[in-house]
Coordinates of C-alpha atoms in Angstrom, one line a residue:
X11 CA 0.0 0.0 0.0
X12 CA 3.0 2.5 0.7
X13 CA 4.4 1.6 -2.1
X14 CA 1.4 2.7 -4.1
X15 CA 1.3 5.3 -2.7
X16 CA 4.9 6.3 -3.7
X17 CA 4.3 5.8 -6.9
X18 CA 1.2 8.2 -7.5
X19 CA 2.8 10.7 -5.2
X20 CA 5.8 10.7 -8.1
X21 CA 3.9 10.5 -10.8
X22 CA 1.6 13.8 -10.1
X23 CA 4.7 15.6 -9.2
X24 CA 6.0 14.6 -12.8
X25 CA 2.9 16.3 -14.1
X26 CA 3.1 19.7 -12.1
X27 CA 6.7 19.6 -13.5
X28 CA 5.2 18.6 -17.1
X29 CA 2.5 21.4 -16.8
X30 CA 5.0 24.1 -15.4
X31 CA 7.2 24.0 -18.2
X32 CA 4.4 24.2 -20.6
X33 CA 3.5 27.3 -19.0
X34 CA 6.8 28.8 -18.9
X35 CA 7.1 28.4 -22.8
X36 CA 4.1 29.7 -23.4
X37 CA 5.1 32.6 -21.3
X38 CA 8.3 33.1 -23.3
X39 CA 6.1 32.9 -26.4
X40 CA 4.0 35.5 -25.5
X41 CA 6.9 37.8 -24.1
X42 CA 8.5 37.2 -27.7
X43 CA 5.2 38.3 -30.1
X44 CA 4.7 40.9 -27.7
X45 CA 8.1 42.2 -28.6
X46 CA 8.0 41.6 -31.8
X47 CA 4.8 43.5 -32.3
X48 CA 6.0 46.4 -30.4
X49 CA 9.6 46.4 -33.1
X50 CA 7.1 46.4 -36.4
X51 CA 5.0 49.4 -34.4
X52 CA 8.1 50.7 -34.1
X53 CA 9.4 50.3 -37.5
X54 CA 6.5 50.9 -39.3
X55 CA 5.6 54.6 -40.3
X56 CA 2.2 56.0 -38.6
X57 CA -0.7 54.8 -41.4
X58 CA -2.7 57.4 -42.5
X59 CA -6.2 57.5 -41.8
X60 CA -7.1 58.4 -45.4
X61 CA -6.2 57.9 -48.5
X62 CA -4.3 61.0 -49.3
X63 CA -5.0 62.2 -53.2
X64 CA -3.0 64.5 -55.4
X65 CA -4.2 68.0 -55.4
X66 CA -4.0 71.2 -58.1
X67 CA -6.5 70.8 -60.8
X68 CA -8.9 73.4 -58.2
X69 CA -6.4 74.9 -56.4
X70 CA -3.9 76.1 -58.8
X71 CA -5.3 75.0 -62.5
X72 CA -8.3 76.8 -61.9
X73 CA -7.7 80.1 -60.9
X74 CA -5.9 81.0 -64.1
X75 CA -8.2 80.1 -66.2
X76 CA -9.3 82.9 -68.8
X77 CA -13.5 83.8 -68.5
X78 CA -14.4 82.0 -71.3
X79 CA -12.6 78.5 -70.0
X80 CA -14.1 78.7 -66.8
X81 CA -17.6 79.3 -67.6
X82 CA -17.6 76.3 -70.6
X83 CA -16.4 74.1 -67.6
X84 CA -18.4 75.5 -65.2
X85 CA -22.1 76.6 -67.2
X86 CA -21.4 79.5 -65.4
X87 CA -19.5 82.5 -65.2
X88 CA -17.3 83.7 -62.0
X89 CA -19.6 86.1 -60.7
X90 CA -22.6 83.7 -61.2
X91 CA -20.9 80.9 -59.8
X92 CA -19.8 83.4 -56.9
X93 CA -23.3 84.4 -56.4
X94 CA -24.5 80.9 -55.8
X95 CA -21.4 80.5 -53.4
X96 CA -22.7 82.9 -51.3
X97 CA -26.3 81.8 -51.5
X98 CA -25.4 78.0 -50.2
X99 CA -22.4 79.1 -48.2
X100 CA -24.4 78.7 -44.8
X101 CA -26.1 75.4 -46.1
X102 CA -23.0 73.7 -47.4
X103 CA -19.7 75.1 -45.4
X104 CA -18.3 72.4 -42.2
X105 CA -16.2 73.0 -39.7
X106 CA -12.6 72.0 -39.8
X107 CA -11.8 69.1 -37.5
X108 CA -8.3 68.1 -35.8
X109 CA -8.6 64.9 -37.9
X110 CA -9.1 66.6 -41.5
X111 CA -9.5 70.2 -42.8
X112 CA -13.4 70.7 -44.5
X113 CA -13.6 70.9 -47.9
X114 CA -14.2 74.5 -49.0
X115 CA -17.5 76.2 -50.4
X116 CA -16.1 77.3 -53.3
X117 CA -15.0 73.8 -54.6
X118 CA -17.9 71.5 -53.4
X119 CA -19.9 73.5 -55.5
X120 CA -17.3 73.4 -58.5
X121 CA -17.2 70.1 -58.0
X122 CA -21.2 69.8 -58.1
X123 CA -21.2 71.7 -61.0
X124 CA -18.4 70.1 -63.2
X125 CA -20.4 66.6 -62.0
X126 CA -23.5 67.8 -63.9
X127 CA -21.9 69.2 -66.7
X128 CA -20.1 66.6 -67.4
X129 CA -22.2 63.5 -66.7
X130 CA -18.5 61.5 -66.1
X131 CA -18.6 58.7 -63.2
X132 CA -17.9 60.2 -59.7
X133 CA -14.6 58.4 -59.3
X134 CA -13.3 60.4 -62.9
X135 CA -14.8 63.9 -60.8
X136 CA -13.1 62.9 -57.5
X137 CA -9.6 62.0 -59.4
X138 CA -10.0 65.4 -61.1
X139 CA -10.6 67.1 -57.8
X140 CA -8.5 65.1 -55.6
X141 CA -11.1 63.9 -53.6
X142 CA -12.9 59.9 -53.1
X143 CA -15.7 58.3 -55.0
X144 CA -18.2 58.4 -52.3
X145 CA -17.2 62.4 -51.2
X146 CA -18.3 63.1 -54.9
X147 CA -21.7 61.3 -54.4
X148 CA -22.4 63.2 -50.9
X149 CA -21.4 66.5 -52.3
X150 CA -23.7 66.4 -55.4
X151 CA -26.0 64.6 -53.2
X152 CA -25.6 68.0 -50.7
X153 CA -25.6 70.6 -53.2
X154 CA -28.8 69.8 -54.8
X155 CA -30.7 69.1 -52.0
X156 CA -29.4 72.7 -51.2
X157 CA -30.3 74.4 -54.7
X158 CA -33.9 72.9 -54.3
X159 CA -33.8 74.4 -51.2
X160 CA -32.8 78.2 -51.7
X161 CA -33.7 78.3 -55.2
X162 CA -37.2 76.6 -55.6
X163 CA -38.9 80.2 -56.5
X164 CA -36.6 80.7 -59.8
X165 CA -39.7 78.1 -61.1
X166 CA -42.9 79.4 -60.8
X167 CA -45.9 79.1 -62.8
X168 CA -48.2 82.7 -63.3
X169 CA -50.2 82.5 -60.3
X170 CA -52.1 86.3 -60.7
X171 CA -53.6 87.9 -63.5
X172 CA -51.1 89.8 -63.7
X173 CA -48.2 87.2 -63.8
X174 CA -50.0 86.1 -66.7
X175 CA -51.0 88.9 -68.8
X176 CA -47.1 90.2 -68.7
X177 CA -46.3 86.3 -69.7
X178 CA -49.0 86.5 -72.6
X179 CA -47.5 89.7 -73.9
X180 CA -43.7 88.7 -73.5
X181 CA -45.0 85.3 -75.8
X182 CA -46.8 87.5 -78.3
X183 CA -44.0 89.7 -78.7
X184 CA -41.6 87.2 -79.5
X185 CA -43.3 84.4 -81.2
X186 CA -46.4 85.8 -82.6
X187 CA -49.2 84.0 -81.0
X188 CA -51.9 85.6 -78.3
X189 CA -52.8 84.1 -74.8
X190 CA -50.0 82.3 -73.9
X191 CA -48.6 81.6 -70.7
X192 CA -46.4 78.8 -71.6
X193 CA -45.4 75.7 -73.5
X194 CA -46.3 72.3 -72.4
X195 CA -43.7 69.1 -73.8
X196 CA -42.3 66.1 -72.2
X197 CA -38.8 65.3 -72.6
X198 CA -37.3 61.3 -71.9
X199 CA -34.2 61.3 -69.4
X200 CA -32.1 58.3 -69.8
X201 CA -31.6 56.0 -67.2
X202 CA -30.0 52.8 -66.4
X203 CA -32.3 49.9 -66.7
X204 CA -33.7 49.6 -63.4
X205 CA -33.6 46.2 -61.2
X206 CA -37.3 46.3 -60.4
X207 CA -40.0 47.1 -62.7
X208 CA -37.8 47.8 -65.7
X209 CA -40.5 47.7 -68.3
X210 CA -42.6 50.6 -66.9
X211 CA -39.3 52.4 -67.7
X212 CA -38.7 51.2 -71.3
X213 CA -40.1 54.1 -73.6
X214 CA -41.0 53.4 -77.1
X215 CA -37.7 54.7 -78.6
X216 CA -36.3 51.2 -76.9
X217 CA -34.4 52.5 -74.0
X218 CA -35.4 52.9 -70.3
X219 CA -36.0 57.1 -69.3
X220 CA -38.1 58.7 -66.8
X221 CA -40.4 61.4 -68.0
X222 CA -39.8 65.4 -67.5
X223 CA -42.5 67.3 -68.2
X224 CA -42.0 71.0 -68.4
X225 CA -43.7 74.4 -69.4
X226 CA -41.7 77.1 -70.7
X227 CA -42.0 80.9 -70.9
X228 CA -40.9 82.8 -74.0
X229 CA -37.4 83.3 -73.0
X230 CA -36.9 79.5 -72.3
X231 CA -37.1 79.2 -68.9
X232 CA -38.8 76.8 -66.7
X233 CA -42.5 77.7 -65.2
X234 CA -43.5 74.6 -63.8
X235 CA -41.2 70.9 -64.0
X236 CA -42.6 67.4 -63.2
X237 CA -40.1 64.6 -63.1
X238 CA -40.0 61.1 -62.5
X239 CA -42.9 59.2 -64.7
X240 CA -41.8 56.5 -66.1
X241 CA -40.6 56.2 -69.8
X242 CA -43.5 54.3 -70.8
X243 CA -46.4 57.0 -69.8
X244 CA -47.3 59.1 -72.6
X245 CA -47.1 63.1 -72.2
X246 CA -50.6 63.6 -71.8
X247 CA -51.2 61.0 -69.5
X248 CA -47.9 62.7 -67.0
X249 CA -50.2 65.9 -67.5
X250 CA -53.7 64.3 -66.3
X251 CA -51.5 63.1 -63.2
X252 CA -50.1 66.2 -62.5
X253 CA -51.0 69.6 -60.5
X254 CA -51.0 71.9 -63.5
X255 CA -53.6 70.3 -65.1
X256 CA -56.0 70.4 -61.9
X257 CA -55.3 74.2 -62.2
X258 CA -56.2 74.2 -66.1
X259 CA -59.4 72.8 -64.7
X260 CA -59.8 74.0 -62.2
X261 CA -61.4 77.8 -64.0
X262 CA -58.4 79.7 -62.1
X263 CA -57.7 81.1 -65.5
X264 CA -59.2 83.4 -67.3
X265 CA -60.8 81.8 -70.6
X266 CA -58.6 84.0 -72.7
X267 CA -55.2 82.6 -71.7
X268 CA -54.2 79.1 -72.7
X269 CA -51.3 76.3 -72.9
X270 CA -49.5 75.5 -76.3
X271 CA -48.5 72.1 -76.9
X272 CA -47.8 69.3 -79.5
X273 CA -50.8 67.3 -80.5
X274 CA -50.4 64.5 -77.6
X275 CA -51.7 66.8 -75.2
X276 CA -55.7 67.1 -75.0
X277 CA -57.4 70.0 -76.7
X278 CA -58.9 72.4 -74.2
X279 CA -60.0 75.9 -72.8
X280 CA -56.7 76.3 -72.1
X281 CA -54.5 73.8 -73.8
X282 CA -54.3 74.1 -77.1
X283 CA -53.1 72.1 -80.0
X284 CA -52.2 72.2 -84.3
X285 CA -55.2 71.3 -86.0
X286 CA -54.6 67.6 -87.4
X287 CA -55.2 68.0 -90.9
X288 CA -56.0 71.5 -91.4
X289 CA -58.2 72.3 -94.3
X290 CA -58.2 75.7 -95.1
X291 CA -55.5 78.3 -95.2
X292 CA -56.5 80.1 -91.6
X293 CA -55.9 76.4 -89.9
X294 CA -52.5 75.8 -91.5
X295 CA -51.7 79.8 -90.7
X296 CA -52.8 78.9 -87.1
X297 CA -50.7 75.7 -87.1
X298 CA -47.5 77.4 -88.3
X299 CA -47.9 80.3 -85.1
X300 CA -48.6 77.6 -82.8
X301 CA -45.6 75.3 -84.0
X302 CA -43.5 78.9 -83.9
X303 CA -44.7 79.4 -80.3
X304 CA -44.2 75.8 -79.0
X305 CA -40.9 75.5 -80.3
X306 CA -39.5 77.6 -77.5
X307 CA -40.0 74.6 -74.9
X308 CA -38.0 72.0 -77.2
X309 CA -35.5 75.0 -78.0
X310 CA -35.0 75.1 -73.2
X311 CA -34.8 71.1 -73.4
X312 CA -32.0 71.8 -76.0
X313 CA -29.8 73.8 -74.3
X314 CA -31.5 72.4 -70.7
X315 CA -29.5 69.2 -71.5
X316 CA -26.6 71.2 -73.8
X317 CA -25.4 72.6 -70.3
X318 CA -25.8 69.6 -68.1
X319 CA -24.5 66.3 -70.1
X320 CA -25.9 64.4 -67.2
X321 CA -28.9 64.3 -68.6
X322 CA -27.8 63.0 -71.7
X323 CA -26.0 60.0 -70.3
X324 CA -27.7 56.8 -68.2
X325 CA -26.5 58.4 -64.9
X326 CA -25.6 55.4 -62.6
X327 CA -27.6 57.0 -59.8
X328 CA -31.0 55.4 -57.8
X329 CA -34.4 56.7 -60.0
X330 CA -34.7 58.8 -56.8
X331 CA -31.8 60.8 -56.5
X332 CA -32.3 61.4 -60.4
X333 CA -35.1 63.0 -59.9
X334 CA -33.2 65.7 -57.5
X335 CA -30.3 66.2 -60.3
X336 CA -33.1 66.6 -62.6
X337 CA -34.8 69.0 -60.9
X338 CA -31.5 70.8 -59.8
X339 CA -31.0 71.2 -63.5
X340 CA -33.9 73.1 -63.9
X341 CA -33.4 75.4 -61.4
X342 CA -29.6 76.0 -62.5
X343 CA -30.7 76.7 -66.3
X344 CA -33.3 79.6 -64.5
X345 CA -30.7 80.7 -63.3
X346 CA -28.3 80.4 -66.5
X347 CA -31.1 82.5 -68.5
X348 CA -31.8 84.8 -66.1
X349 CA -28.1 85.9 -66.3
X350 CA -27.6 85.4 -70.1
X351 CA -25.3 82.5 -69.5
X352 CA -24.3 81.7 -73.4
X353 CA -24.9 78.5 -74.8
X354 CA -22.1 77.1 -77.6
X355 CA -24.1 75.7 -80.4
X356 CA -21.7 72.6 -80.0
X357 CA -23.6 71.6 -76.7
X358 CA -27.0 71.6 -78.1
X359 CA -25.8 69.7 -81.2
X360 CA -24.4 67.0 -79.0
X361 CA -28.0 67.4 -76.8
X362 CA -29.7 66.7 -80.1
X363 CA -27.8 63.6 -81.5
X364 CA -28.3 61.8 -78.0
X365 CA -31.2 59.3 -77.0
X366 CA -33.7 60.3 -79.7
X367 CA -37.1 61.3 -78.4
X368 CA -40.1 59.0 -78.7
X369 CA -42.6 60.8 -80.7
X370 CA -45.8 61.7 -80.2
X371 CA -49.0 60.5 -81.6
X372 CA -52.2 62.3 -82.2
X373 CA -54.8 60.5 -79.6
X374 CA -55.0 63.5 -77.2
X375 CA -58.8 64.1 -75.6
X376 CA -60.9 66.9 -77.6
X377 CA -63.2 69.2 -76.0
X378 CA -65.7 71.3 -77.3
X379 CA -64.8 74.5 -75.3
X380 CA -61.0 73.4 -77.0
X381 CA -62.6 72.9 -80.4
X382 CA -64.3 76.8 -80.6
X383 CA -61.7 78.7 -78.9
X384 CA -58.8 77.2 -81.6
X385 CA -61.5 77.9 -84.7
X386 CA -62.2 81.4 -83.2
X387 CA -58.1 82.0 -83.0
X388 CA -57.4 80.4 -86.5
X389 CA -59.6 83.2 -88.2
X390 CA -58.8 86.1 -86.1
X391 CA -55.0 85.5 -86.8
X392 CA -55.5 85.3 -90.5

């Protein structure tokens, strides 16, 4: 028995000795990759926390940059492109932090700006401006949330009498036709095919678009926008959906003043249309001033889209955020006109050999009140 006894007595001190040497290696084991982490931290330079990116396209490129340069790159001349500086500064400036310094006013909105007008991919913009992909998307994302914002009166249909007698009188004095307070036409933006409900989107031209609908004054700039139908709607069905035509309805205008539009629109009180196969020289007269007078809102889609190529292109941006650019677009070619921002016949060329425009067929509604007041015009004007 006390030899037994012995014997398991020496075997459990073999395994204490056994266990304590396992422990002290794994001690010196840990002692050493402690070390040798602490020599790489050492060795190795501080990492930095971003990605740092060349620099001197806005800062230095820029600046001396002759008038006519900078407003082709920009849409805008310096004292425009100041102007709305000034007007978003509050909305869009951020405070410098011990981690980074804030990217100035002055070149989020250049940046912005050179996004839309150029339609390229926000990694090309950020390269060009020495900033990342996803700062591009947050800035454009930022700036027209902030245009909307502070510039949402620049389009603004006649609301008074007034508003629209001085609109009738600015459209007969230019284009030669009576009564009108604008000119109704849808134009197709191109989009990329969408992953859900794709064929809503597909227009009859073959590619996928949403639908902006606009009405035009005589010195091309927006009254009224409605964006985001999809490609497969029809002009005059956007229109039925949309508030302007509860106010053509709704008698707020006088009898006297009217819409002009192509003949996919209904004929009305106050939307009118070309006769569809005229028959007697005062109907073809009236067609030809009508044509004349709608012409101005496919002449503001021309050089709407001639200034900002990213409507020309299948942005790769969500249908919703679209709809702001679009919208911002609007608001920024108000601004353009109101300021006699020139537009090269170069940009409208390349606006008009891009994504052709599904056409129109003649199936609008016809009313009678439409049907008199368009005889009544066709002989007074002859």
């Amino acid at each position: 028995m006390d030899a037994l006894i012995l014997q398991l007595m020496a075997g459990y001190r073999r395994y204490i000795d056994i266990r304590n040497r396992r422990l002290h290696l794994l001690a010196r084991m840990i002692d050493i990759d402690e070390a040798l982490v602490m020599r790489m931290r050492r060795r190795a330079a501080r990492r930095a926390w971003r990605f740092v990116r060349a620099q001197g396209f806005w800062e230095r490129d820029v600046p001396a940059w002759p008038e006519d340069v900078f407003q082709k790159t920009f849409r805008l001349c310096r004292e425009t492109f100041s102007i709305i500086c000034r007007d978003l500064g509050e909305t869009l400036a951020r405070q410098d932090t011990q981690m980074r310094e804030a990217i100035p006013v002055r070149k989020k909105v250049a940046i912005a700006l050179y996004f839309l007008k150029s339609g390229s991919d926000y990694g090309v913009v950020g390269m060009t401006f020495g900033v990342g992909r996803s700062t591009v998307s947050a800035i454009v994302e930022e700036f027209c949330a902030a245009v909307r914002r502070q510039y949402h009166p620049r389009i603004r249909f006649p609301a008074t009498e007034e508003d629209m007698r001085a609109t009738a009188n600015q459209f007969e004095y230019r284009w030669d036709f009576p009564g009108v307070i604008g000119a109704v036409d849808g134009c197709h933006i191109p989009i990329k095919t969408p992953s859900h409900e794709g064929g809503d989107y597909y227009n009859y031209k073959g590619w996928h678009s949403i639908i902006l609908l606009a009405v035009v004054d005589s010195a091309y700039r927006f009254t009224y926008v409605n964006v985001g139908y999809p490609g497969r709607v029809n002009d005059a069905g956007v229109l039925r959906a949309s508030a302007l035509w509860r106010k053509l309805t709704s008698g707020e205008i006088p009898n006297h003043y009217h819409l002009v539009g192509d003949g996919a629109f209904p004929l009305g009180q106050h939307m009118l249309k070309p006769f569809q196969q005229p028959r007697r020289p005062c109907e073809e007269l009236f067609n030809y001033r009508l044509s004349r007078a709608r012409m101005v809102v496919e002449n503001a889609f021309g050089r709407l889209k001639g200034r900002w190529r990213v409507l020309l292109k299948a942005a790769d941006v969500e249908v919703g955020k679209l709809v702001s650019i679009v919208n911002t677009c609007c608001i920024l070619h108000n601004i353009c006109e109101a300021n006699n921002e020139p537009v090269w016949p170069e940009w409208i060329e390349e606006a008009n050999d891009q994504f052709p425009q599904p056409g129109f067929e003649n199936h609008g509604d016809v009313y009678l009140d439409g049907v008199e007041k368009r005889l009544l015009l066709a002989e007074q004007l002859q």
